[in-house]
């Protein structure tokens, strides 16, 4: 593969950018639409710059782009905006380090738990409005929370993230139980866990088997006042049933980092519930995660330019590229 021109549409750490410049002529785009370039817009930009390597995070990479003489698409974000089947058909190598930052996700899970159990978001908002000490009922009564030490934390899915959450919850003095049919140390069934846990945290992949795993029946099995956490995927629970359980006080609160389609309408009833904390897919939104992924992707580009096989290819590597 000759020294290519690389179109850079996302920020890279200084070390990774310098590394990319060692093997490619880099064209940086200073401004782009908030939601990224459309397929047609990006195709025009690639033609204009003559780039054969594209580095992106959430721009649309579909027919117009993949019909161009493109060698590599390196994606530092999710692959949802890339037509992987068409890329494979066109012989375009797609790179993506999909390794999950389990520590970052586990830390956000605990952050949501603290925010929900101690009413941190609502209390912060009240202080900012100058109302913290002006109500008839003292803030210590309005925002009386729950101590976590001594409570039971139930983990649904004891994989890498689940285990990272486990030791953190134990460090808070919580008793941890888990259900996972594929892990021997997870000794509870789902109904048993739901009936016993003060906090239920879901950490399973979204599959045909797990879609809607937590529905109305399961929510009805949870302890009254329990807290529900989901930093995995929104489709794992029945959102309508969850709203009803929260609205009528069956559950004490919820912390959610994902929604189906990664988007929640501002008018959705969930946004009006005071016992819910919502975040827009922040599980792996840390500087460390972004830096590690960027460096991994750039190293794969370097391997390709040198005629070597990349470590994180999502499509078959074109034989023209590697030696």
Short mmCIF file of C-alpha atoms in Angstrom, two decimals, residues 61-252:
data_model
loop_
_atom_site.label_atom_id
_atom_site.label_comp_id
_atom_site.label_asym_id
_atom_site.label_seq_id
_atom_site.Cartn_x
_atom_site.Cartn_y
_atom_site.Cartn_z
CA UNK A 61 -20.46 5.66 5.44
CA UNK A 62 -22.83 4.06 3.00
CA UNK A 63 -23.34 3.63 -0.75
CA UNK A 64 -21.98 6.97 -2.02
CA UNK A 65 -18.81 6.68 0.05
CA UNK A 66 -18.24 2.98 -0.45
CA UNK A 67 -18.62 3.28 -4.23
CA UNK A 68 -15.42 5.39 -4.24
CA UNK A 69 -11.90 3.91 -4.55
CA UNK A 70 -11.51 3.79 -0.78
CA UNK A 71 -9.10 1.39 0.95
CA UNK A 72 -9.72 1.84 4.68
CA UNK A 73 -12.40 3.19 6.99
CA UNK A 74 -11.12 3.52 10.55
CA UNK A 75 -13.91 4.17 13.04
CA UNK A 76 -13.19 5.31 16.59
CA UNK A 77 -16.87 5.20 17.60
CA UNK A 78 -19.78 2.82 17.15
CA UNK A 79 -20.19 1.08 13.80
CA UNK A 80 -23.89 1.90 13.44
CA UNK A 81 -23.28 4.52 10.74
CA UNK A 82 -21.25 2.19 8.51
CA UNK A 83 -22.72 -0.32 6.07
CA UNK A 84 -20.40 -3.21 6.92
CA UNK A 85 -21.93 -5.63 4.42
CA UNK A 86 -21.44 -3.23 1.54
CA UNK A 87 -17.92 -2.39 2.73
CA UNK A 88 -17.02 -6.07 2.66
CA UNK A 89 -18.57 -6.41 -0.79
CA UNK A 90 -16.58 -3.41 -2.07
CA UNK A 91 -13.33 -4.67 -0.53
CA UNK A 92 -13.04 -1.78 1.93
CA UNK A 93 -11.29 -2.68 5.17
CA UNK A 94 -13.15 -1.35 8.22
CA UNK A 95 -11.16 -0.95 11.43
CA UNK A 96 -12.72 -0.61 14.87
CA UNK A 97 -11.37 -1.51 18.28
CA UNK A 98 -14.60 -2.73 19.79
CA UNK A 99 -13.04 -3.72 23.10
CA UNK A 100 -15.30 -2.50 25.89
CA UNK A 101 -13.84 -0.31 28.62
CA UNK A 102 -15.35 -2.32 31.44
CA UNK A 103 -13.96 -0.08 34.17
CA UNK A 104 -15.53 3.04 32.66
CA UNK A 105 -18.94 1.35 32.35
CA UNK A 106 -18.73 -0.05 35.88
CA UNK A 107 -17.84 3.37 37.26
CA UNK A 108 -20.81 5.00 35.52
CA UNK A 109 -23.08 2.28 36.91
CA UNK A 110 -22.01 3.21 40.43
CA UNK A 111 -22.29 6.92 39.61
CA UNK A 112 -25.92 6.42 38.56
CA UNK A 113 -26.58 4.43 41.72
CA UNK A 114 -25.27 7.24 43.91
CA UNK A 115 -27.16 9.88 41.93
CA UNK A 116 -30.45 8.00 42.25
CA UNK A 117 -30.15 6.79 45.83
CA UNK A 118 -29.10 10.21 47.19
CA UNK A 119 -31.26 12.42 44.87
CA UNK A 120 -28.15 14.28 43.76
CA UNK A 121 -29.44 15.69 40.46
CA UNK A 122 -32.67 17.12 41.90
CA UNK A 123 -30.89 18.53 44.95
CA UNK A 124 -28.20 20.15 42.80
CA UNK A 125 -30.85 21.75 40.62
CA UNK A 126 -32.62 23.17 43.68
CA UNK A 127 -29.44 24.67 45.11
CA UNK A 128 -28.68 26.33 41.77
CA UNK A 129 -32.15 27.88 41.80
CA UNK A 130 -31.57 29.31 45.26
CA UNK A 131 -34.24 27.16 46.85
CA UNK A 132 -32.06 24.83 48.91
CA UNK A 133 -32.96 26.34 52.29
CA UNK A 134 -36.13 28.29 51.53
CA UNK A 135 -38.79 25.60 51.49
CA UNK A 136 -41.03 24.79 54.44
CA UNK A 137 -39.74 21.22 54.54
CA UNK A 138 -35.97 21.01 55.19
CA UNK A 139 -33.81 19.70 52.36
CA UNK A 140 -32.62 16.91 54.64
CA UNK A 141 -36.20 15.63 54.64
CA UNK A 142 -37.05 16.37 51.01
CA UNK A 143 -33.97 14.57 49.74
CA UNK A 144 -33.53 11.88 52.33
CA UNK A 145 -31.74 9.05 50.56
CA UNK A 146 -30.79 5.46 51.22
CA UNK A 147 -27.53 4.18 52.64
CA UNK A 148 -26.01 1.54 50.37
CA UNK A 149 -23.87 -0.28 52.90
CA UNK A 150 -25.58 -3.48 53.99
CA UNK A 151 -27.99 -3.51 51.04
CA UNK A 152 -28.16 -6.26 48.41
CA UNK A 153 -26.88 -5.51 44.90
CA UNK A 154 -28.19 -7.83 42.18
CA UNK A 155 -26.19 -8.18 38.96
CA UNK A 156 -27.95 -9.57 35.89
CA UNK A 157 -25.12 -10.83 33.68
CA UNK A 158 -21.81 -11.63 35.34
CA UNK A 159 -19.52 -11.03 32.39
CA UNK A 160 -16.56 -8.65 32.31
CA UNK A 161 -18.62 -5.56 33.14
CA UNK A 162 -20.71 -7.40 35.71
CA UNK A 163 -17.58 -8.57 37.52
CA UNK A 164 -16.12 -5.06 37.42
CA UNK A 165 -19.31 -3.81 39.05
CA UNK A 166 -19.26 -6.69 41.55
CA UNK A 167 -16.04 -5.81 43.34
CA UNK A 168 -16.91 -2.13 43.38
CA UNK A 169 -20.28 -2.81 44.98
CA UNK A 170 -18.65 -5.13 47.51
CA UNK A 171 -16.22 -2.33 48.30
CA UNK A 172 -19.21 -0.20 49.32
CA UNK A 173 -20.16 -2.82 51.85
CA UNK A 174 -22.98 -4.24 49.76
CA UNK A 175 -23.92 -7.90 49.52
CA UNK A 176 -23.70 -8.92 45.87
CA UNK A 177 -25.78 -11.62 44.21
CA UNK A 178 -25.86 -12.47 40.51
CA UNK A 179 -27.74 -14.41 37.87
CA UNK A 180 -26.11 -15.65 34.69
CA UNK A 181 -26.81 -19.09 33.21
CA UNK A 182 -23.29 -19.18 31.73
CA UNK A 183 -21.34 -18.38 34.91
CA UNK A 184 -21.18 -20.96 37.70
CA UNK A 185 -20.58 -18.45 40.49
CA UNK A 186 -23.86 -16.71 39.66
CA UNK A 187 -26.07 -18.75 41.97
CA UNK A 188 -29.47 -17.03 41.57
CA UNK A 189 -32.16 -17.34 38.95
CA UNK A 190 -33.57 -14.08 37.61
CA UNK A 191 -36.82 -14.31 39.65
CA UNK A 192 -34.83 -15.07 42.80
CA UNK A 193 -32.51 -12.14 42.24
CA UNK A 194 -35.33 -9.70 41.51
CA UNK A 195 -37.18 -10.66 44.67
CA UNK A 196 -34.09 -10.32 46.86
CA UNK A 197 -32.11 -7.34 45.55
CA UNK A 198 -32.40 -3.72 46.68
CA UNK A 199 -30.55 -2.70 43.52
CA UNK A 200 -30.83 -4.51 40.17
CA UNK A 201 -28.19 -3.73 37.54
CA UNK A 202 -28.37 -5.21 34.03
CA UNK A 203 -25.15 -6.13 32.20
CA UNK A 204 -26.04 -8.51 29.36
CA UNK A 205 -25.59 -8.16 25.59
CA UNK A 206 -28.64 -7.49 23.46
CA UNK A 207 -29.63 -10.67 21.62
CA UNK A 208 -32.91 -12.20 20.46
CA UNK A 209 -32.91 -14.09 23.76
CA UNK A 210 -32.34 -11.06 26.01
CA UNK A 211 -34.47 -8.45 24.22
CA UNK A 212 -37.21 -7.40 26.65
CA UNK A 213 -35.56 -9.43 29.41
CA UNK A 214 -36.93 -7.08 32.07
CA UNK A 215 -40.65 -6.71 31.35
CA UNK A 216 -43.74 -5.95 33.39
CA UNK A 217 -43.70 -9.35 35.09
CA UNK A 218 -40.06 -9.02 36.10
CA UNK A 219 -40.51 -5.45 37.34
CA UNK A 220 -43.45 -6.65 39.39
CA UNK A 221 -41.17 -9.22 41.06
CA UNK A 222 -38.72 -6.57 42.26
CA UNK A 223 -38.75 -5.41 45.86
CA UNK A 224 -40.81 -2.32 46.53
CA UNK A 225 -38.54 0.72 46.52
CA UNK A 226 -35.73 -1.08 44.67
CA UNK A 227 -33.46 0.79 42.25
CA UNK A 228 -33.09 -0.36 38.64
CA UNK A 229 -29.91 0.38 36.66
CA UNK A 230 -29.19 -0.25 32.99
CA UNK A 231 -25.89 0.79 31.40
CA UNK A 232 -26.14 -1.90 28.71
CA UNK A 233 -28.89 -1.49 26.10
CA UNK A 234 -32.31 0.12 26.27
CA UNK A 235 -34.05 -2.75 24.48
CA UNK A 236 -33.29 -5.07 27.40
CA UNK A 237 -36.29 -3.70 29.30
CA UNK A 238 -39.89 -2.77 28.56
CA UNK A 239 -39.72 1.01 28.86
CA UNK A 240 -43.48 1.48 29.18
CA UNK A 241 -43.67 -1.00 32.05
CA UNK A 242 -40.64 0.62 33.68
CA UNK A 243 -42.26 4.06 33.55
CA UNK A 244 -45.41 2.70 35.20
CA UNK A 245 -43.41 1.00 37.97
CA UNK A 246 -41.57 4.25 38.66
CA UNK A 247 -44.58 6.51 38.33
CA UNK A 248 -46.67 4.62 40.88
CA UNK A 249 -43.85 4.15 43.37
CA UNK A 250 -43.38 0.43 42.87
CA UNK A 251 -39.69 1.14 42.25
CA UNK A 252 -37.67 3.66 44.19
#
